[in-house]
Short mmCIF file of C-alpha atoms and ligand atoms in Angstrom, two decimals:
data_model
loop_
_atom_site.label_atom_id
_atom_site.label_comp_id
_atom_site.label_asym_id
_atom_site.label_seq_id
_atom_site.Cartn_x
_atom_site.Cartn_y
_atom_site.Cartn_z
CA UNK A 281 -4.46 16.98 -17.29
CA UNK A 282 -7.98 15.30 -17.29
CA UNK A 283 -10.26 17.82 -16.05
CA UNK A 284 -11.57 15.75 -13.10
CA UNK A 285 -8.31 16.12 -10.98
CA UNK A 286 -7.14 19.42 -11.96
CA UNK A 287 -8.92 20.84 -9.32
CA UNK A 288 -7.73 18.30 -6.53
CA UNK A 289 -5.71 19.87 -4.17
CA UNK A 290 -3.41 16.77 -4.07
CA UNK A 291 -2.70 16.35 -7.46
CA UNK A 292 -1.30 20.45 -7.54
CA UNK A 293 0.83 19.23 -4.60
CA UNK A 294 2.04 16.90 -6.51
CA UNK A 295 3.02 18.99 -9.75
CA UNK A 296 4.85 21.09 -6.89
CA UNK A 297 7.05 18.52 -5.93
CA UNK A 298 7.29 17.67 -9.74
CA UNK A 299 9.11 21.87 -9.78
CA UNK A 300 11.45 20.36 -6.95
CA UNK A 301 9.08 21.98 -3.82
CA UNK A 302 10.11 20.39 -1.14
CA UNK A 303 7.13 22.26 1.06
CA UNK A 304 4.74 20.32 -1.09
CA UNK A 305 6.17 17.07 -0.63
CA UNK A 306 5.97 18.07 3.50
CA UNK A 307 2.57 18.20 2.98
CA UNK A 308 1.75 14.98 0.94
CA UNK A 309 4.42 13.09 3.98
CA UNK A 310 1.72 14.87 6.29
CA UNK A 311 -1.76 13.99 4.85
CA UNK A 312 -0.65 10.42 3.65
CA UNK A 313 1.87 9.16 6.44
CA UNK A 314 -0.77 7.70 8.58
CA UNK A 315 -3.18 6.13 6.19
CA UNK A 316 -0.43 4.66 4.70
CA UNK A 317 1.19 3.47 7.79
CA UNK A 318 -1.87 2.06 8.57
CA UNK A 319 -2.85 0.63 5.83
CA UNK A 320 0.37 -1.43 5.67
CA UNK A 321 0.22 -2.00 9.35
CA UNK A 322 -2.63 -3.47 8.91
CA UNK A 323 -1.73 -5.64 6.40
CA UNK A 324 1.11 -6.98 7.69
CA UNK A 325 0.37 -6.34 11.37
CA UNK A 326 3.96 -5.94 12.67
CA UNK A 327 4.45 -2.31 13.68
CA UNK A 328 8.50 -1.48 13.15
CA UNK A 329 8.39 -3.00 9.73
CA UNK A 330 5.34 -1.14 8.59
CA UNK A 331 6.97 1.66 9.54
CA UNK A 332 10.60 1.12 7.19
CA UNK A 333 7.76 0.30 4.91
CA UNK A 334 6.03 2.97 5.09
CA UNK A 335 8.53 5.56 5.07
CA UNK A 336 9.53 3.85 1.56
CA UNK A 337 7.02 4.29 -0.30
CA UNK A 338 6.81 8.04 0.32
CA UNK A 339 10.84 7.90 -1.11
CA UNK A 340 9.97 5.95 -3.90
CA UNK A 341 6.70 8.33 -4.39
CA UNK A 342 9.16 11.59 -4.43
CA UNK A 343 11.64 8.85 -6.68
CA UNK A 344 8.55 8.82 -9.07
CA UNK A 345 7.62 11.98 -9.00
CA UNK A 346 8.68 12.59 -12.53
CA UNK A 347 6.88 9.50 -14.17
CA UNK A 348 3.39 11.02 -12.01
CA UNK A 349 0.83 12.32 -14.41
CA UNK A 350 -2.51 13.63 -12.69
CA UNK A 351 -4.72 11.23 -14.79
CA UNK A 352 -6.04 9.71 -11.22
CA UNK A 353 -6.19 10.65 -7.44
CA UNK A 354 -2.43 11.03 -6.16
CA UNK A 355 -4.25 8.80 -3.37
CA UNK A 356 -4.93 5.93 -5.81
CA UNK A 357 -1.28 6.24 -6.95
CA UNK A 358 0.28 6.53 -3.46
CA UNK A 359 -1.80 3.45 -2.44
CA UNK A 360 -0.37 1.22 -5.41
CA UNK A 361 3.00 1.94 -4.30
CA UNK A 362 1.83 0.73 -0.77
CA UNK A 363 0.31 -2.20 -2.08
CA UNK A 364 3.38 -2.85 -4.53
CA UNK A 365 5.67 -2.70 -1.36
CA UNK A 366 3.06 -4.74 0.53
CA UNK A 367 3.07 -7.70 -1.51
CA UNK A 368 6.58 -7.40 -1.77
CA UNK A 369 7.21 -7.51 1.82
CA UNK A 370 4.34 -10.74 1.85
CA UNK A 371 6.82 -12.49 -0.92
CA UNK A 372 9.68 -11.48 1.17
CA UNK A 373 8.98 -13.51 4.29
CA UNK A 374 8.02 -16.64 2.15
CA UNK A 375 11.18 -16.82 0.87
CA UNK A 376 12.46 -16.54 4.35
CA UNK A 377 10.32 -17.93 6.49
CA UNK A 378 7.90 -20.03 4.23
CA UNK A 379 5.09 -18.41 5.62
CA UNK A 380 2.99 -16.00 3.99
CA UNK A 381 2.37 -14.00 7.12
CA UNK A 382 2.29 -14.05 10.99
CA UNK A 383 -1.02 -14.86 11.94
CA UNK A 384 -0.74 -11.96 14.57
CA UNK A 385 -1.61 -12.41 18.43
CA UNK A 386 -1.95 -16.38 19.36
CA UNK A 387 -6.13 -17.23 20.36
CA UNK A 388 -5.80 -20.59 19.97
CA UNK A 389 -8.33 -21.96 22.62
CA UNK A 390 -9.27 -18.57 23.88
CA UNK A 391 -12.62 -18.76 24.85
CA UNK A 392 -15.41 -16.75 22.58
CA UNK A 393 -16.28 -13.85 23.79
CA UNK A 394 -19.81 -13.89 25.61
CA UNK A 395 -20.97 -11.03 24.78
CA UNK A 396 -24.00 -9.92 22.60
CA UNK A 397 -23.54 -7.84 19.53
CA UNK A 398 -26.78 -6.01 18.92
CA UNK A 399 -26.11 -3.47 15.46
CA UNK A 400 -27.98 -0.86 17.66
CA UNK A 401 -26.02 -0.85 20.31
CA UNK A 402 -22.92 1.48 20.77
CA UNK A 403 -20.64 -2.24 20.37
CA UNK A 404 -18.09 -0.56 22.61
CA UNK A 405 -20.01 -0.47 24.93
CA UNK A 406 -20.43 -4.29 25.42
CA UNK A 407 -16.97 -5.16 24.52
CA UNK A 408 -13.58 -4.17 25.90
CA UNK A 409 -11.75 -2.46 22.41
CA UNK A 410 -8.50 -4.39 23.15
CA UNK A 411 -10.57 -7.63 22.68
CA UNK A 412 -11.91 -6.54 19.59
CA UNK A 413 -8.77 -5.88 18.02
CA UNK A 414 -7.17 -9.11 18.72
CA UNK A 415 -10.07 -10.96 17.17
CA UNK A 416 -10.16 -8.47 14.03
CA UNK A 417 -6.29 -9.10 13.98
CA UNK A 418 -6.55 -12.95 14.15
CA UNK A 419 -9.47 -12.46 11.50
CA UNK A 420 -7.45 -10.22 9.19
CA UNK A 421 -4.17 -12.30 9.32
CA UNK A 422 -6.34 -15.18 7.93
CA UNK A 423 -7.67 -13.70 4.45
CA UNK A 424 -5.57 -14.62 1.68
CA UNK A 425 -3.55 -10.98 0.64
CA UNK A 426 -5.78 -9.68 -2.36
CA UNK A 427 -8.86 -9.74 0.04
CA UNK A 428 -7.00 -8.09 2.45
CA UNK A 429 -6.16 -5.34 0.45
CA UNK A 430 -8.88 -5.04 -1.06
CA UNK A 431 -11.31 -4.96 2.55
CA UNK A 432 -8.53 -2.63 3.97
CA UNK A 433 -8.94 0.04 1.11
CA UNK A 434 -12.40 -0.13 1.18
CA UNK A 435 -13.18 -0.24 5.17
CA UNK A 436 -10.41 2.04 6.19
CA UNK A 437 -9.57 4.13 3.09
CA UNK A 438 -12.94 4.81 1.79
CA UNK A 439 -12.32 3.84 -1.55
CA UNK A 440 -15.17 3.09 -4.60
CA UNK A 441 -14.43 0.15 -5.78
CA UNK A 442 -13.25 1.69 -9.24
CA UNK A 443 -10.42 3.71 -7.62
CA UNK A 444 -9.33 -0.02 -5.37
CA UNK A 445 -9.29 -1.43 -9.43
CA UNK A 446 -6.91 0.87 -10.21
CA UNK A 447 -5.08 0.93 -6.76
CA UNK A 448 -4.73 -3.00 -7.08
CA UNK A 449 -4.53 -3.09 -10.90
CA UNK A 450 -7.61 -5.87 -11.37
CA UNK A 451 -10.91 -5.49 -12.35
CA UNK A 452 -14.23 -4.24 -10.97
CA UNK A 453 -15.58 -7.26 -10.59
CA UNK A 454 -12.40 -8.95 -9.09
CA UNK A 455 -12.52 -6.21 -6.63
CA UNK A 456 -16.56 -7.16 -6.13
CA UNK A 457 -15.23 -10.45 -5.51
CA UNK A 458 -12.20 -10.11 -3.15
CA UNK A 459 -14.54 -7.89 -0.87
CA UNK A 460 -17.41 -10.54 -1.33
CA UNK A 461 -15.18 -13.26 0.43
CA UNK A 462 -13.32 -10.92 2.47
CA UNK A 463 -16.49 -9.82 4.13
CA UNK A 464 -17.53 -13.69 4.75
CA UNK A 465 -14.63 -14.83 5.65
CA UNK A 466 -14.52 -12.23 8.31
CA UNK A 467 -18.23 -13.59 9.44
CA UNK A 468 -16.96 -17.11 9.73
CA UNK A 469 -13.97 -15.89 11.64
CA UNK A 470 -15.79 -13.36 13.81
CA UNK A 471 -19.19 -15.35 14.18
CA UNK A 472 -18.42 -17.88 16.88
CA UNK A 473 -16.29 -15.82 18.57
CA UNK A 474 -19.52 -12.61 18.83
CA UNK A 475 -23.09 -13.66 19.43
CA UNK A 476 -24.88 -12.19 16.60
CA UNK A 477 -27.59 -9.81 17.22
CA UNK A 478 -30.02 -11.04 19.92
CA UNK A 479 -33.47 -8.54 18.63
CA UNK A 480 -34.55 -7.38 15.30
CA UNK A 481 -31.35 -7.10 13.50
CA UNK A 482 -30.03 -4.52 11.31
CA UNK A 483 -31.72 -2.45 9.41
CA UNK A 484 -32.49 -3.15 5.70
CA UNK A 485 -31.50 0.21 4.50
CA UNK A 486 -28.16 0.97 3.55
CA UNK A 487 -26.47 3.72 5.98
CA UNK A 488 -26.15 6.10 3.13
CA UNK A 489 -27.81 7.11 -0.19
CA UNK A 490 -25.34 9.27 -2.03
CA UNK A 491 -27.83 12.65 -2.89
CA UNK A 492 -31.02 11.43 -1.20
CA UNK A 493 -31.44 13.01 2.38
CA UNK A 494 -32.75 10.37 4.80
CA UNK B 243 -31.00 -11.37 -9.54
CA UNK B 244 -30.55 -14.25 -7.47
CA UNK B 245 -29.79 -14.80 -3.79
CA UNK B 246 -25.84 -15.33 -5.17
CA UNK B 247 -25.62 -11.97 -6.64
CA UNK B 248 -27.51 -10.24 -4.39
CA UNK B 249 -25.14 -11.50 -1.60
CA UNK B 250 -22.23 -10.08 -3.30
CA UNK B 251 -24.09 -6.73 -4.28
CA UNK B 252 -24.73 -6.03 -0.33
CA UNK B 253 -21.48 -3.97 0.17
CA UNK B 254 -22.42 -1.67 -2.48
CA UNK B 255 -25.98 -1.82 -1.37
CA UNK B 256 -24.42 -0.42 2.13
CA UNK B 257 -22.75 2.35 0.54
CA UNK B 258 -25.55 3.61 -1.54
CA UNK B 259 -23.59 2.77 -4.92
CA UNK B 260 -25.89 1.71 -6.72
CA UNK B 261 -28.74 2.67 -9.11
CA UNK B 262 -31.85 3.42 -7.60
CA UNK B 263 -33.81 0.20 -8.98
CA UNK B 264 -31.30 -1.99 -8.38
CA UNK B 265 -30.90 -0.53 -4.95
CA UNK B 266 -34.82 -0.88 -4.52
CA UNK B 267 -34.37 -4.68 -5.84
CA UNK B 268 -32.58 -5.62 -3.10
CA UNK B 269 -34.08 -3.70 -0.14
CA UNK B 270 -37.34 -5.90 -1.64
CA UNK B 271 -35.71 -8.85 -2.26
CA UNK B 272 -34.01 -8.66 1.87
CA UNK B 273 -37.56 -8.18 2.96
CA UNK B 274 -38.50 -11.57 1.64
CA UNK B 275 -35.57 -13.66 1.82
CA UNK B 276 -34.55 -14.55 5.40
CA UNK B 277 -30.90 -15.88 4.18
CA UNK B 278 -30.05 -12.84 2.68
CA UNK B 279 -31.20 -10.92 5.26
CA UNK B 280 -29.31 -12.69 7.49
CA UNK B 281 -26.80 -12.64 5.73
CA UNK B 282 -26.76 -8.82 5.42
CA UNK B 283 -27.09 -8.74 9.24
CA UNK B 284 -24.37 -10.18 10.13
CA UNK B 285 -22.56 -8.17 7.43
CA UNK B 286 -23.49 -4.56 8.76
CA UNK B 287 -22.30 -6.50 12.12
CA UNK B 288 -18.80 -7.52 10.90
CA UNK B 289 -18.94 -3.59 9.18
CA UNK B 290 -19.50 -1.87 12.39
CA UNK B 291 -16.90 -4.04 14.33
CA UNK B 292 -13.81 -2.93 11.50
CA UNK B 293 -14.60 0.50 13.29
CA UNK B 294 -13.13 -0.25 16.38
CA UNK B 295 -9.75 -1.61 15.19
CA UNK B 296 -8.20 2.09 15.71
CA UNK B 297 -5.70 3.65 13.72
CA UNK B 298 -2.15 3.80 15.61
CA UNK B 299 0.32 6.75 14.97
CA UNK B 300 4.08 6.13 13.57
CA UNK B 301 6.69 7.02 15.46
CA UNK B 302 7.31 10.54 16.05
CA UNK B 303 10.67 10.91 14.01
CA UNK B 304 8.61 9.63 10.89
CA UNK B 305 8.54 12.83 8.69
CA UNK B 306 11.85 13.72 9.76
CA UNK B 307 13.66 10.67 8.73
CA UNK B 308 11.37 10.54 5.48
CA UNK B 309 13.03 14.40 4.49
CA UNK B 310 16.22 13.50 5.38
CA UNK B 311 16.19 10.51 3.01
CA UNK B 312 14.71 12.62 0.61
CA UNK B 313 17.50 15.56 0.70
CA UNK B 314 20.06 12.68 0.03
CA UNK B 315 18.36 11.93 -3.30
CA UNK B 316 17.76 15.20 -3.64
CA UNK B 317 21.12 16.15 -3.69
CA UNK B 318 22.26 12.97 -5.74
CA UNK B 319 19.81 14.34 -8.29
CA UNK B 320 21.00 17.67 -8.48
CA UNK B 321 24.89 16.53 -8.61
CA UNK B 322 24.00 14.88 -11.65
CA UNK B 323 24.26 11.27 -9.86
CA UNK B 324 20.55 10.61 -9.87
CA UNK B 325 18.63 11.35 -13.20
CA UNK B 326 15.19 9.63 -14.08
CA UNK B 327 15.81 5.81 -14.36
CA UNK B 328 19.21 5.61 -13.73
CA UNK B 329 18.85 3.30 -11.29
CA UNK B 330 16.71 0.89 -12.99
CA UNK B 331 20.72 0.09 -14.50
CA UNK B 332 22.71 0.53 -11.11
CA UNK B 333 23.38 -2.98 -11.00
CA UNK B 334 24.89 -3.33 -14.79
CA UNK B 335 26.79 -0.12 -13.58
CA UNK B 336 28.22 -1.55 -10.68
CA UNK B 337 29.45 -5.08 -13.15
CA UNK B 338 30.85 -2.85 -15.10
CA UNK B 339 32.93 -0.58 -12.83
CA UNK B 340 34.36 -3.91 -11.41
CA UNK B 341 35.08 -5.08 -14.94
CA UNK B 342 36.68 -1.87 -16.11
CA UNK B 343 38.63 -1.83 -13.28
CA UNK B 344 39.81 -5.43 -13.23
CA UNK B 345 40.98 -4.90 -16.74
CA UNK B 346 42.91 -1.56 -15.83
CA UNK B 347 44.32 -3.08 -13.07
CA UNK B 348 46.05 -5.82 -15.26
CA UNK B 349 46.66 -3.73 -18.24
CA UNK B 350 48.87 -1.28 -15.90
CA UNK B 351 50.20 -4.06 -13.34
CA UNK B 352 53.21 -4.72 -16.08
CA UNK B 353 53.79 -0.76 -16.42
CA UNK B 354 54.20 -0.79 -12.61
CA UNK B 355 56.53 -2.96 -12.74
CA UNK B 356 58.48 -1.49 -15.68
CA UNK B 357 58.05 1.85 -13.93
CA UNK B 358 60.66 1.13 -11.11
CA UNK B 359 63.99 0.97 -13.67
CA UNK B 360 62.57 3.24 -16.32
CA UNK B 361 59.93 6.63 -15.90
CA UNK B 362 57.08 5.87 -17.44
CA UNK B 363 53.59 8.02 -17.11
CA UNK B 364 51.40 7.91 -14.50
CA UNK B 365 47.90 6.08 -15.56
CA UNK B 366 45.82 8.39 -17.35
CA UNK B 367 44.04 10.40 -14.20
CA UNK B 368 41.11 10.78 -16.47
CA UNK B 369 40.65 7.60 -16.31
CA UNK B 370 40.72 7.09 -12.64
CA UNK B 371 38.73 10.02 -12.00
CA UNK B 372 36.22 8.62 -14.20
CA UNK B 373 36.68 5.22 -12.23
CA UNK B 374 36.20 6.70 -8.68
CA UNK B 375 33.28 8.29 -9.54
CA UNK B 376 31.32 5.39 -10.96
CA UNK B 377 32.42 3.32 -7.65
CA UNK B 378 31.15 6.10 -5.35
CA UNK B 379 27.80 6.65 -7.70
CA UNK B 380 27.60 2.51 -6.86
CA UNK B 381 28.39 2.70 -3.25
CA UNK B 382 26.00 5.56 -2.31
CA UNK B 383 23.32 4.50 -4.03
CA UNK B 384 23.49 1.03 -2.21
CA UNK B 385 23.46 2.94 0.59
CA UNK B 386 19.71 4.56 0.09
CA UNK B 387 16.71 3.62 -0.54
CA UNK B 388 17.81 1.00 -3.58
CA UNK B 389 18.42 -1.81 -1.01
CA UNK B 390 14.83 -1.77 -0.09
CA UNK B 391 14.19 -1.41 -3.56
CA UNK B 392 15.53 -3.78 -5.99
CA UNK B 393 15.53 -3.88 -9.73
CA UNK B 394 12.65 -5.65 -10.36
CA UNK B 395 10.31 -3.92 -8.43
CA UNK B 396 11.22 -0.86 -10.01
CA UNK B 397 10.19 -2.13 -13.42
CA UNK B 398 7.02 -3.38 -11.88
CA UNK B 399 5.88 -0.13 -10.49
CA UNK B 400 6.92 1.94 -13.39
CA UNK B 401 4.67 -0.71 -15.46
CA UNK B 402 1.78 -0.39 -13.06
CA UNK B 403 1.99 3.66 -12.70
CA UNK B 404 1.98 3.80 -16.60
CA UNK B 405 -1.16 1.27 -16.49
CA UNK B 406 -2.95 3.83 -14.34
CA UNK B 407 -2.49 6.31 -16.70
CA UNK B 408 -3.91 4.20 -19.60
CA UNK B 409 -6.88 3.07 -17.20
CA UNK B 410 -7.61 6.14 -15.65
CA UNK B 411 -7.18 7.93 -18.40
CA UNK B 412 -10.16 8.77 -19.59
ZN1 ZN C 107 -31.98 -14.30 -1.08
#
């Protein structure tokens, strides 16, 4: 086992379920169900087959389970079976529907929402959350599917941009890329639709400095 | 670097993953450029409004119907039905039960009919017990998970899982 997951609690789950412990599988259902669910939900933004979806990839992780070897996060190999059955979902409907996805809740000709977007305000505050997720939904639907993974694993799974390489089986610098144009992409979407910041602006620090206090 | 790259270097710039010149290159570079800087504005503004897409919950039955799937297998695996990779050949399995048992069926159609004037043995039960099995190894297993699961993508994953453990290796 390489010596920088032996000590991750997820990975000895995992060589539990490997000795047939069904407990231990319990738990990895528990911790990854709603990432997972969300991730996918995310991606494909239609809740009841997200779910099917979801729930298979936790069968075909415990169908796996004997191929696992701890040489990376179980969460890095849990998300590549997402992805996998992602993209195979995305392939799916364009074979049936000639679409590549359902571009989520109709705007066309809603009217931008007024409101000013100032990074150092509390933004829901100023707008109503329900809003904001139909315009983030409408923006999401629109990026082509590697940026989308690649934006959702970052934004909502944490992920360094090595371990979404490995999730999404590219490089570094593809990864550097897909988030690159995710991220403006988003901005063109979001843009017209939210007033950018009225004062000052953000700050020009990053939020965080891993091992420097602030 | 130039106003290109540092563009593309401002997500890592927001999550302090960087070296500590590079990270000082930037933070210089922003307070000189206005198009980067707005440009990383509007970025930490897109960041910030990701945060209020909120995570929804799956239904309630989710673990439950997860297990129960899992048992199934479970038990297939422990009856000796499911073993590692078997079902990477389910469908070459299933062409051949059907084959096998179109053949038997016309090698012992002319015994049948022999079998009415003169007594003749009854087909080898071996042989049927060996053909009922296969057809209800087939028939469960298309019940399961394989529909949602087909050949190919089996292959694919068990490629890409191995290819973690090459790149991650180390
Ligand atoms: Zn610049």
């Amino acid at each position: 086992m390489s010596k920088a997951f032996e000590d991750d609690p997820d990975v000895q789950l995992m060589l539990r379920v490997q000795g047939g412990d069904e407990e231990a599988f319990a738990q990895i259902l528990r911790r990854y169900r709603r990432p997972v669910y969300n991730f996918i939900l995310r991606f494909l933004q239609e809740p009841g087959r997200a779910e099917e979806i979801a729930q298979d990839v936790f069968l075909k992780v415990f169908q796996a389970r004997r191929s696992y070897q701890p040489r990376a996060k179980l969460q890095t190999w849990i998300f590549k079976i997402a992805t996998n059955a992602s993209l195979k979902e995305i392939q799916r409907r364009k074979q049936s529907w000639g679409l590549e996805v359902p571009l989520g809740p109709r705007d066309e000709g809603e009217a931008p929402l007024e409101v000013a977007v100032d990074a150092h305000l509390d933004l829901l505050e100023r707008l109503e959350r329900a809003e904001i997720e139909v315009l983030l939904k409408n923006a999401m639907a629109r990026l082509p599917v590697k940026e989308r993974q690649a934006i959702l694993l970052r934004k909502y799974q944490g992920m360094s941009y090595r371990e979404i390489a490995a999730t999404m089986s590219c490089s570094e610098g593809s990864v550097k890329t897909y988030i690159h144009r995710a991220k403006h992409r988003l901005q063109k979407y979001l843009r017209p639709k939210v007033r950018p910041p009225v004062s000052g602006g953000a700050k020009l620090s990053p939020a965080r400095v891993p091992g420097e206090s602030v | 670097m130039n106003c290109r790259e540092i563009q593309s270097s401002l997500d890592l710039y927001r999550g302090g993953e960087m070296s500590g010149a590079l990270r000082e290159e930037i933070r210089i570079h922003l307070e000189s450029c206005v198009h980067c800087r707005q440009e990383w504005e509007a970025g930490q503004v897109t960041w910030r409004l990701l945060d209020s897409w909120a995570d929804a919950s799956p239904s309630e039955d989710f673990d439950q119907t997860v297990l129960a799937r899992m048992r199934t297998l479970a038990a297939e695996s422990s009856r000796g039905l499911w073993q590692p990779r078997w079902w990477s050949w389910k469908p070459a399995l299933g062409l051949a039960a059907v084959l096998v048992l179109i053949v038997a069926i016309s090698l012992l159609l002319p015994f049948r009919e022999i079998g009415r004037e003169m007594t003749v043995s009854v087909p080898d039960d071996q042989l049927w017990n060996d053909l009922e099995r296969m057809m209800e190894a087939t028939e469960s297993s298309s019940l399961s998970v394989y529909d949602a699961w087909p050949l190919e993508e089996t292959t694919v994953l068990e490629e890409e899982t191995g290819g973690i453990d090459e790149s991650m290796g180390s």
